[in-house]
Amino acid sequence: MEGKARNAFLFFSFTIFLSLSTTLSSPLDYQTLVLNPLPRQTALSWPAADSEAETLQTLTDTADSTTFSLQLHHIDALSNNKTPQDLFGERLQRDAFRVEALSSVAASAVGAGGRVGTGFSSSVISGLAQGSGEYFTRIGVGTPPRYVYMVLDTGSDIVWIQCAPCNKCYSQSDPVFDPRKSRSFAGIPCGSPLCNRLDSPGCNTQKRTCMYQVSYGDGSFTYGDFSTETLTFRRTKVRRVAIGCGHDNQGLFVGAAGLLGLGRGRLSFPSQTGAQFNRKFSYCLVDRSASSKPSSVVFGDSAISRTARFTPLISNPKLDTFYYVELLGISVGGTRVPGITASLFKLDQTGNGGVIIDSGTSVTRLTRPAYVALRNAFRVGASNLKRAPEFSLFDTCFDLSGKTEVKVPTVALHFRGADVSLPASNYLIPVDSDGSFCFAFAGTMSGLSIIGNIQQQGFRVVYDLAGSRVGFAPRGCQ
């Protein structure tokens, strides 16, 4: 009996080994990565704003337009005195804070035992804390409009801006907005339905107007009036948008004046303006180093790309700000990675887990077991490339110095109803000017997985809130 048992075990082991060998030796699909290391000198500069509106592009100039488009700029343009390596390091540092903040918001929602995220607290944490805003645009605020730079953030709901008089404000490139000089600024009454949508609304007892206040564990905070104001996107005016008008702000990002919340909650810009823009918007992000090519965001029916492949949005019963999607698996070299299953990314009924699409996170974070399986599969497929030491959060790097292009295994994300094949430059990125490139995914111990903007680059990412879906259109920046 012992001999039979031993033979059965050996047969079982040989079968497993043969199965793995067959999987690893199957022909893989490759694509070419043209190598562009980080430049040694910074070529980025803060976008000029000599004449407020002409730097913006629109699809139409009519005042009652239901569609418009804006240029986007990367936040690195704020720092033209730093090297590309310095900027990249700061980007990774911002990213770490960003991921921690998003995970904390999700965890807080679960711990609270009820729905959060429509109020200002979670919005500011995810969008502003530690300067994590990545892309910004120029918007007119008030009547007459005062044009300022605003960060766009799909992980936040509230539209927010620094306001005079400033008891405490961080540095920004434009003059601080003064609501006393705007004919359209109006306070929101205490106890009104709009005020009550905030997580922790306050009240100015003298003016009987709504207030917001948010503080953070690191000592940063924002505080001010919750009000309505007119926003101008070139000649397209959007009236009575609920915004936070902050008179006390500390520890937030430097440069831009505030934030345009593009989240899924009831106080986000797309939700507030649903009647005018049909709760649809899209953006296409070019690489931050491609300074000659503008990124763009489009609002309205024209935001829907005909070539987009859509995946349904799923709802988190505890948190309505984030855009949750269903990730079923990942392929490397045209073959599904064993061990990466939908169960690793499942959003459960308590609000734990799940996968979100986020414009403010750079590097895609996958729950640890999924990342390890993906990384190992990519290492096998890229075994012909010379390895390099780890770099920051990246544990799979390659020394590609002296080369102009290399073949790398393909990577595809499989969402429900939408397979997204990534360009090589969306997952093997330069980390210095000497030819070191790293696999641009990372693991997370949090249950929340995040699809970041490096993986989104070059796609037009379509947010159709009316249809409860998100789409991906390749080569969408053209």
Coordinates of C-alpha atoms in Angstrom, one line a residue:
M1 CA 0.0 0.0 0.0
E2 CA 2.8 2.4 0.8
G3 CA 4.4 1.8 -2.6
K4 CA 1.1 2.5 -4.3
A5 CA 0.6 5.7 -2.3
R6 CA 4.1 6.8 -3.1
N7 CA 3.6 6.2 -6.8
A8 CA 0.3 8.1 -6.7
F9 CA 2.0 11.0 -5.1
L10 CA 4.9 11.0 -7.6
F11 CA 2.3 10.9 -10.5
F12 CA 0.4 13.8 -9.0
S13 CA 3.6 15.9 -8.5
F14 CA 4.7 15.1 -12.1
T15 CA 1.3 16.1 -13.4
I16 CA 1.4 19.5 -11.6
F17 CA 5.0 20.1 -12.8
L18 CA 4.0 19.2 -16.4
S19 CA 1.0 21.5 -16.2
L20 CA 3.2 24.5 -15.0
S21 CA 5.9 23.7 -17.5
T22 CA 3.3 23.7 -20.3
T23 CA 1.9 27.0 -19.2
L24 CA 5.3 28.7 -18.9
S25 CA 6.6 27.3 -22.2
S26 CA 3.6 28.2 -24.2
P27 CA 4.4 30.9 -26.8
L28 CA 3.8 34.4 -25.3
D29 CA 2.6 37.5 -27.1
Y30 CA 5.1 40.3 -27.1
Q31 CA 5.0 44.0 -28.1
T32 CA 7.7 46.6 -28.7
L33 CA 8.6 49.1 -26.1
V34 CA 10.4 52.2 -27.5
L35 CA 12.8 53.3 -24.7
N36 CA 12.6 56.9 -23.6
P37 CA 14.5 57.3 -20.3
L38 CA 13.7 60.3 -18.1
P39 CA 15.4 63.4 -19.5
R40 CA 18.3 64.9 -17.5
Q41 CA 16.8 68.4 -17.6
T42 CA 13.3 69.5 -16.9
A43 CA 11.4 70.7 -20.0
L44 CA 8.1 71.3 -18.1
S45 CA 6.8 74.8 -17.2
W46 CA 3.7 76.2 -15.6
P47 CA 1.2 76.9 -18.3
A48 CA 0.9 80.5 -19.2
A49 CA -2.3 82.3 -18.4
D50 CA -1.8 85.6 -20.1
S51 CA -5.4 85.7 -21.4
E52 CA -7.6 83.6 -19.2
A53 CA -9.8 81.7 -21.6
E54 CA -7.7 81.2 -24.8
T55 CA -5.6 78.5 -23.3
L56 CA -8.7 76.3 -23.1
Q57 CA -10.2 74.3 -26.0
T58 CA -13.9 73.9 -26.4
L59 CA -16.0 71.9 -28.8
T60 CA -18.5 74.8 -29.0
D61 CA -18.5 78.5 -27.9
T62 CA -22.2 78.9 -27.2
A63 CA -23.2 80.0 -23.8
D64 CA -25.9 77.4 -23.5
S65 CA -23.7 74.6 -24.7
T66 CA -24.3 71.0 -23.4
T67 CA -20.8 69.9 -24.3
F68 CA -17.4 71.4 -23.7
S69 CA -13.7 70.3 -23.6
L70 CA -10.8 71.6 -21.5
Q71 CA -7.1 71.0 -21.5
L72 CA -5.5 69.2 -18.6
H73 CA -2.0 69.8 -17.3
H74 CA 0.1 67.6 -15.1
I75 CA 1.0 68.9 -11.6
D76 CA 4.7 68.6 -12.3
A77 CA 4.4 71.8 -14.4
L78 CA 4.4 73.6 -11.0
S79 CA 8.0 72.7 -10.4
N80 CA 10.1 73.8 -13.3
N81 CA 13.2 74.1 -11.1
K82 CA 13.5 70.4 -10.3
T83 CA 15.0 67.6 -12.3
P84 CA 12.8 64.9 -13.8
Q85 CA 14.2 62.4 -11.3
D86 CA 13.2 64.7 -8.4
L87 CA 9.7 65.1 -9.9
F88 CA 9.3 61.4 -10.3
G89 CA 10.4 60.8 -6.7
E90 CA 7.9 63.3 -5.5
R91 CA 5.2 61.7 -7.7
L92 CA 5.8 58.4 -6.0
Q93 CA 5.7 60.0 -2.6
R94 CA 2.4 61.7 -3.4
D95 CA 1.2 58.4 -4.7
A96 CA 1.9 56.6 -1.4
F97 CA 0.0 59.3 0.6
R98 CA -2.8 59.1 -2.0
V99 CA -3.2 55.3 -1.7
E100 CA -3.1 55.5 2.1
A101 CA -5.8 58.2 2.1
L102 CA -8.1 56.3 -0.3
S103 CA -7.7 53.1 1.6
S104 CA -8.5 55.0 4.9
V105 CA -11.6 56.4 3.4
A106 CA -12.8 53.0 2.3
A107 CA -11.9 51.5 5.7
S108 CA -13.7 54.3 7.5
A109 CA -16.8 53.7 5.5
V110 CA -16.8 50.1 6.5
G111 CA -16.2 50.9 10.1
A112 CA -18.9 53.5 10.2
G113 CA -21.5 50.9 9.4
G114 CA -23.3 53.3 7.1
R115 CA -22.9 55.3 3.9
V116 CA -20.2 58.0 3.8
G117 CA -18.5 59.9 1.0
T118 CA -21.2 62.4 -0.2
G119 CA -19.8 64.9 2.3
F120 CA -16.7 67.0 2.1
S121 CA -14.6 65.0 4.5
S122 CA -13.8 62.1 2.4
S123 CA -13.5 64.3 -0.7
V124 CA -10.8 66.4 0.8
I125 CA -8.9 63.5 2.2
S126 CA -8.8 61.7 -1.2
G127 CA -8.2 64.7 -3.3
L128 CA -6.1 67.2 -1.4
A129 CA -4.2 65.6 1.4
Q130 CA -0.4 65.8 0.9
G131 CA -0.7 67.4 -2.5
S132 CA -2.0 64.3 -4.3
G133 CA -3.8 66.0 -7.1
E134 CA -2.2 65.0 -10.4
Y135 CA -4.0 66.8 -13.2
F136 CA -5.5 70.3 -13.3
T137 CA -7.3 72.6 -15.6
R138 CA -8.3 76.3 -15.7
I139 CA -11.8 77.4 -14.7
G140 CA -13.5 80.7 -14.2
V141 CA -15.1 81.2 -10.8
G142 CA -17.7 83.9 -9.9
T143 CA -19.2 86.8 -11.8
P144 CA -17.2 88.3 -13.5
P145 CA -15.2 85.1 -13.7
R146 CA -11.8 84.9 -12.1
Y147 CA -9.8 82.2 -13.7
V148 CA -7.8 79.8 -11.5
Y149 CA -6.2 76.4 -11.8
M150 CA -8.2 73.5 -10.3
V151 CA -7.2 69.9 -9.7
L152 CA -9.5 67.3 -11.3
D153 CA -10.2 64.3 -9.1
T154 CA -12.4 61.3 -9.6
G155 CA -11.8 60.3 -6.0
S156 CA -13.6 63.4 -4.6
D157 CA -17.0 64.8 -4.8
I158 CA -16.8 68.5 -3.7
V159 CA -15.9 71.4 -5.8
W160 CA -13.6 73.4 -3.5
I161 CA -11.5 76.6 -3.7
Q162 CA -9.4 78.9 -1.4
C163 CA -11.3 82.1 -0.6
A164 CA -10.4 85.6 0.7
P165 CA -10.3 86.8 3.4
C166 CA -7.7 84.1 4.1
N167 CA -7.0 83.5 7.8
K168 CA -4.6 80.8 6.6
C169 CA -4.0 79.8 3.0
Y170 CA -1.3 77.8 1.1
S171 CA 0.5 79.3 -1.9
Q172 CA -1.3 79.3 -5.3
S173 CA -0.3 80.6 -8.7
D174 CA -3.3 83.0 -9.1
P175 CA -4.8 85.6 -6.7
V176 CA -7.0 84.0 -4.1
F177 CA -10.7 84.2 -5.1
D178 CA -12.6 86.9 -3.2
P179 CA -16.3 86.0 -3.0
R180 CA -17.2 89.6 -2.1
K181 CA -16.3 90.7 -5.6
S182 CA -18.6 88.1 -7.2
R183 CA -22.2 89.0 -8.0
S184 CA -23.2 85.3 -8.2
F185 CA -21.8 84.1 -4.9
A186 CA -24.5 83.0 -2.4
G187 CA -24.4 81.3 1.0
I188 CA -26.3 78.1 1.5
P189 CA -28.8 78.3 4.4
C190 CA -28.2 76.2 7.5
G191 CA -30.3 73.1 7.6
S192 CA -31.1 73.1 3.9
P193 CA -31.1 69.8 2.0
L194 CA -27.8 70.9 0.2
C195 CA -26.1 71.7 3.6
N196 CA -27.3 68.4 5.1
R197 CA -25.5 66.4 2.3
L198 CA -22.2 67.2 4.0
D199 CA -20.9 64.6 6.4
S200 CA -20.4 67.2 9.2
P201 CA -22.2 70.4 8.3
G202 CA -21.7 73.5 10.5
C203 CA -23.6 76.7 10.8
N204 CA -22.6 80.4 10.9
T205 CA -25.1 81.5 13.6
Q206 CA -24.8 85.2 12.6
K207 CA -25.3 84.7 8.9
R208 CA -27.4 81.5 9.2
T209 CA -25.3 80.0 6.4
C210 CA -23.8 76.5 6.0
M211 CA -20.2 75.8 7.0
Y212 CA -17.8 72.9 6.5
Q213 CA -14.8 71.9 8.4
V214 CA -12.3 69.0 7.9
S215 CA -9.2 68.1 9.9
Y216 CA -6.6 65.4 9.4
G217 CA -4.3 63.3 11.5
D218 CA -1.3 65.0 10.1
G219 CA -2.5 68.4 11.2
S220 CA -3.8 69.7 7.9
F221 CA -7.3 71.1 7.6
T222 CA -9.7 73.2 5.5
Y223 CA -12.6 75.3 6.8
G224 CA -15.0 77.8 5.3
D225 CA -18.4 78.6 3.8
F226 CA -20.5 76.1 1.8
S227 CA -22.0 78.2 -0.9
T228 CA -23.2 78.3 -4.5
E229 CA -21.3 80.0 -7.3
T230 CA -21.2 80.2 -11.1
L231 CA -18.3 78.4 -12.9
T232 CA -17.2 79.4 -16.4
F233 CA -15.6 77.0 -18.8
R234 CA -14.6 79.5 -21.5
R235 CA -18.0 80.7 -22.7
T236 CA -20.0 77.9 -21.1
K237 CA -21.4 79.1 -17.7
V238 CA -22.7 76.6 -15.1
R239 CA -24.8 78.4 -12.5
R240 CA -25.5 77.6 -8.8
V241 CA -22.8 74.9 -8.3
A242 CA -22.4 74.1 -4.7
I243 CA -18.7 74.7 -3.7
G244 CA -16.6 74.9 -0.6
C245 CA -15.1 78.3 -0.1
G246 CA -12.2 77.8 2.3
H247 CA -10.9 80.6 4.5
D248 CA -8.6 78.4 6.6
N249 CA -6.5 75.9 4.7
Q250 CA -3.3 74.3 5.8
G251 CA -1.1 71.4 4.7
L252 CA -2.7 71.0 1.3
F253 CA -1.2 71.1 -2.2
V254 CA 0.7 74.1 -3.5
G255 CA -0.1 75.9 -6.8
A256 CA -3.6 75.1 -7.8
A257 CA -6.5 77.1 -6.2
G258 CA -8.7 74.2 -5.4
L259 CA -10.4 71.0 -6.7
L260 CA -13.1 70.0 -9.1
G261 CA -14.6 66.9 -7.7
L262 CA -15.6 64.3 -10.4
G263 CA -16.6 61.5 -8.0
R264 CA -19.8 59.5 -8.1
G265 CA -21.5 61.1 -5.1
R266 CA -24.4 63.6 -5.1
L267 CA -22.3 66.7 -4.5
S268 CA -19.8 66.0 -7.3
F269 CA -19.7 68.3 -10.4
P270 CA -21.1 65.6 -12.8
S271 CA -23.9 64.8 -10.4
Q272 CA -24.8 68.5 -9.7
T273 CA -24.8 69.3 -13.4
G274 CA -26.5 66.2 -14.6
A275 CA -29.4 68.0 -16.3
Q276 CA -27.0 70.1 -18.4
F277 CA -24.3 67.6 -19.2
N278 CA -26.3 64.3 -18.9
R279 CA -23.9 63.1 -16.1
K280 CA -21.3 62.2 -18.7
F281 CA -17.6 63.1 -18.9
S282 CA -14.4 61.6 -20.2
Y283 CA -10.7 62.4 -20.1
C284 CA -7.6 61.3 -21.9
L285 CA -4.3 61.6 -20.1
V286 CA -1.0 61.8 -22.0
D287 CA 2.3 61.0 -20.3
R288 CA 3.4 63.8 -18.0
S289 CA 6.7 64.0 -19.9
A290 CA 4.9 64.6 -23.3
S291 CA 4.5 68.3 -22.6
S292 CA 3.8 69.2 -26.2
K293 CA 0.6 67.1 -26.2
P294 CA -2.2 68.4 -24.0
S295 CA -4.5 66.1 -22.1
S296 CA -8.2 66.8 -22.2
V297 CA -11.5 66.4 -20.3
V298 CA -14.9 66.5 -22.1
F299 CA -18.3 67.0 -20.5
G300 CA -21.6 66.1 -22.1
D301 CA -22.8 63.6 -24.7
S302 CA -19.6 64.1 -26.8
A303 CA -17.6 62.6 -24.0
I304 CA -18.8 59.1 -25.1
S305 CA -16.3 57.6 -27.5
R306 CA -17.7 55.2 -30.2
T307 CA -14.7 52.9 -29.8
A308 CA -14.9 52.6 -26.0
R309 CA -15.4 49.2 -24.5
F310 CA -17.6 49.5 -21.4
T311 CA -17.7 47.7 -18.0
P312 CA -20.6 48.2 -15.6
L313 CA -20.1 50.3 -12.5
I314 CA -20.9 48.5 -9.3
S315 CA -22.1 50.1 -6.1
N316 CA -20.5 50.1 -2.7
P317 CA -23.4 50.3 -0.1
K318 CA -21.1 52.1 2.3
L319 CA -19.3 54.6 0.0
D320 CA -20.7 56.3 -3.1
T321 CA -17.8 58.5 -4.1
F322 CA -15.5 56.0 -5.8
Y323 CA -15.9 54.3 -9.3
Y324 CA -16.0 50.6 -8.5
V325 CA -15.6 48.1 -11.4
E326 CA -15.4 44.4 -11.6
L327 CA -11.9 43.0 -12.5
L328 CA -12.1 39.4 -13.5
G329 CA -8.4 38.6 -14.3
I330 CA -5.2 39.7 -15.9
S331 CA -3.2 38.3 -18.9
V332 CA 0.5 38.3 -19.5
G333 CA 1.7 37.4 -23.0
G334 CA -1.8 36.6 -24.1
T335 CA -2.3 34.0 -21.3
R336 CA -4.5 34.4 -18.2
V337 CA -2.3 34.5 -15.1
P338 CA -3.1 31.5 -12.9
G339 CA -4.2 32.5 -9.4
I340 CA -5.7 35.9 -10.4
T341 CA -9.4 35.4 -10.1
A342 CA -12.4 37.7 -9.6
S343 CA -12.6 36.6 -6.0
L344 CA -9.4 38.5 -5.2
F345 CA -11.1 41.7 -6.2
K346 CA -14.6 41.1 -5.0
L347 CA -16.5 44.0 -3.3
D348 CA -18.4 42.4 -0.5
Q349 CA -21.7 43.5 1.1
T350 CA -19.9 45.2 4.0
G351 CA -17.9 47.5 1.6
N352 CA -14.6 45.7 1.9
G353 CA -12.4 45.0 -1.1
G354 CA -13.2 46.0 -4.7
V355 CA -11.4 47.8 -7.5
I356 CA -11.7 51.5 -8.3
I357 CA -10.7 53.7 -11.3
D358 CA -8.8 56.8 -10.0
S359 CA -7.3 59.7 -11.8
G360 CA -5.2 60.9 -8.8
T361 CA -3.3 57.6 -8.2
S362 CA -0.4 57.1 -10.5
V363 CA 0.7 53.4 -10.0
T364 CA -1.9 50.7 -10.1
R365 CA -2.2 48.9 -6.7
L366 CA -3.4 45.3 -6.7
T367 CA -4.2 43.3 -3.6
R368 CA -1.0 41.4 -2.7
P369 CA -1.8 37.9 -3.9
A370 CA -2.9 39.2 -7.3
Y371 CA 0.2 41.4 -7.6
V372 CA 2.6 38.6 -6.7
A373 CA 1.1 36.4 -9.4
L374 CA 1.2 39.1 -12.0
R375 CA 4.7 40.1 -11.2
N376 CA 6.0 36.5 -11.3
A377 CA 4.3 35.9 -14.7
F378 CA 5.8 39.1 -16.1
R379 CA 9.3 38.1 -14.8
V380 CA 9.1 34.8 -16.6
G381 CA 8.0 36.5 -19.8
A382 CA 10.7 39.1 -19.5
S383 CA 13.5 36.7 -18.5
N384 CA 15.5 37.8 -21.5
L385 CA 15.9 41.3 -20.1
K386 CA 18.7 42.3 -17.7
R387 CA 17.5 42.8 -14.2
A388 CA 18.2 45.9 -12.2
P389 CA 18.0 46.7 -8.5
E390 CA 14.6 47.5 -6.9
F391 CA 13.5 51.2 -7.1
S392 CA 11.2 52.7 -4.4
L393 CA 8.0 50.7 -4.4
F394 CA 9.0 48.8 -7.6
D395 CA 10.4 45.3 -7.0
T396 CA 10.8 44.3 -10.7
C397 CA 13.2 46.6 -12.6
F398 CA 15.4 46.2 -15.7
D399 CA 18.6 47.7 -16.9
L400 CA 17.9 48.6 -20.5
S401 CA 20.7 51.1 -21.0
G402 CA 22.2 51.2 -24.5
K403 CA 19.1 49.9 -26.1
T404 CA 16.5 51.9 -28.2
E405 CA 13.7 49.3 -28.0
V406 CA 13.0 45.9 -26.5
K407 CA 10.3 43.2 -26.8
V408 CA 8.1 42.8 -23.6
P409 CA 5.2 40.5 -22.9
T410 CA 1.8 42.0 -23.4
V411 CA -0.4 42.8 -20.4
A412 CA -4.2 43.0 -20.5
L413 CA -6.8 43.8 -17.8
H414 CA -10.0 41.8 -18.1
F415 CA -13.0 43.7 -16.7
R416 CA -16.5 42.4 -17.0
G417 CA -17.5 43.2 -20.6
A418 CA -14.2 45.0 -21.5
D419 CA -10.7 43.7 -22.2
V420 CA -8.1 46.5 -21.9
S421 CA -4.8 45.7 -23.6
L422 CA -2.2 48.1 -22.3
P423 CA 0.5 49.7 -24.4
A424 CA 4.0 48.7 -23.2
S425 CA 4.8 52.2 -22.0
N426 CA 1.8 51.9 -19.6
Y427 CA 3.5 49.2 -17.5
L428 CA 7.2 49.4 -18.1
I429 CA 8.3 53.0 -17.2
P430 CA 11.6 54.9 -16.9
V431 CA 12.7 55.7 -13.3
D432 CA 15.9 57.5 -14.1
S433 CA 17.9 58.9 -17.1
D434 CA 20.3 56.0 -17.2
G435 CA 18.1 53.4 -18.8
S436 CA 16.4 51.8 -15.7
F437 CA 12.8 50.8 -16.3
C438 CA 10.4 49.2 -13.7
F439 CA 7.2 47.2 -13.9
A440 CA 4.6 49.9 -12.9
F441 CA 2.4 47.9 -10.7
A442 CA 2.5 47.4 -6.9
G443 CA 1.0 45.3 -4.2
T444 CA -1.2 46.6 -1.4
M445 CA -2.1 45.0 1.9
S446 CA -5.4 46.9 1.8
G447 CA -8.4 45.1 0.4
L448 CA -8.9 48.0 -2.0
S449 CA -7.3 47.7 -5.5
I450 CA -6.8 50.9 -7.6
I451 CA -6.3 51.3 -11.3
G452 CA -4.0 54.3 -11.6
N453 CA -3.4 57.0 -14.2
I454 CA -0.1 55.5 -15.6
Q455 CA -2.2 52.5 -16.8
Q456 CA -4.9 54.8 -18.1
Q457 CA -2.5 57.0 -20.2
G458 CA -3.5 57.1 -23.9
F459 CA -7.0 55.8 -23.3
R460 CA -10.1 58.0 -23.3
V461 CA -11.7 56.9 -20.1
V462 CA -15.4 57.5 -20.3
Y463 CA -17.6 58.0 -17.2
D464 CA -21.2 57.5 -18.1
L465 CA -23.0 58.0 -14.8
A466 CA -26.4 58.0 -16.5
G467 CA -25.7 54.5 -17.9
S468 CA -23.8 53.4 -14.7
R469 CA -20.7 52.3 -16.7
V470 CA -17.1 53.2 -17.4
G471 CA -15.5 52.8 -20.8
F472 CA -11.9 52.6 -22.3
A473 CA -11.1 53.8 -25.8
P474 CA -7.6 53.1 -27.0
R475 CA -5.6 55.9 -28.6
G476 CA -8.3 58.3 -27.3
C477 CA -6.0 61.4 -27.0
Q478 CA -5.8 61.8 -30.8

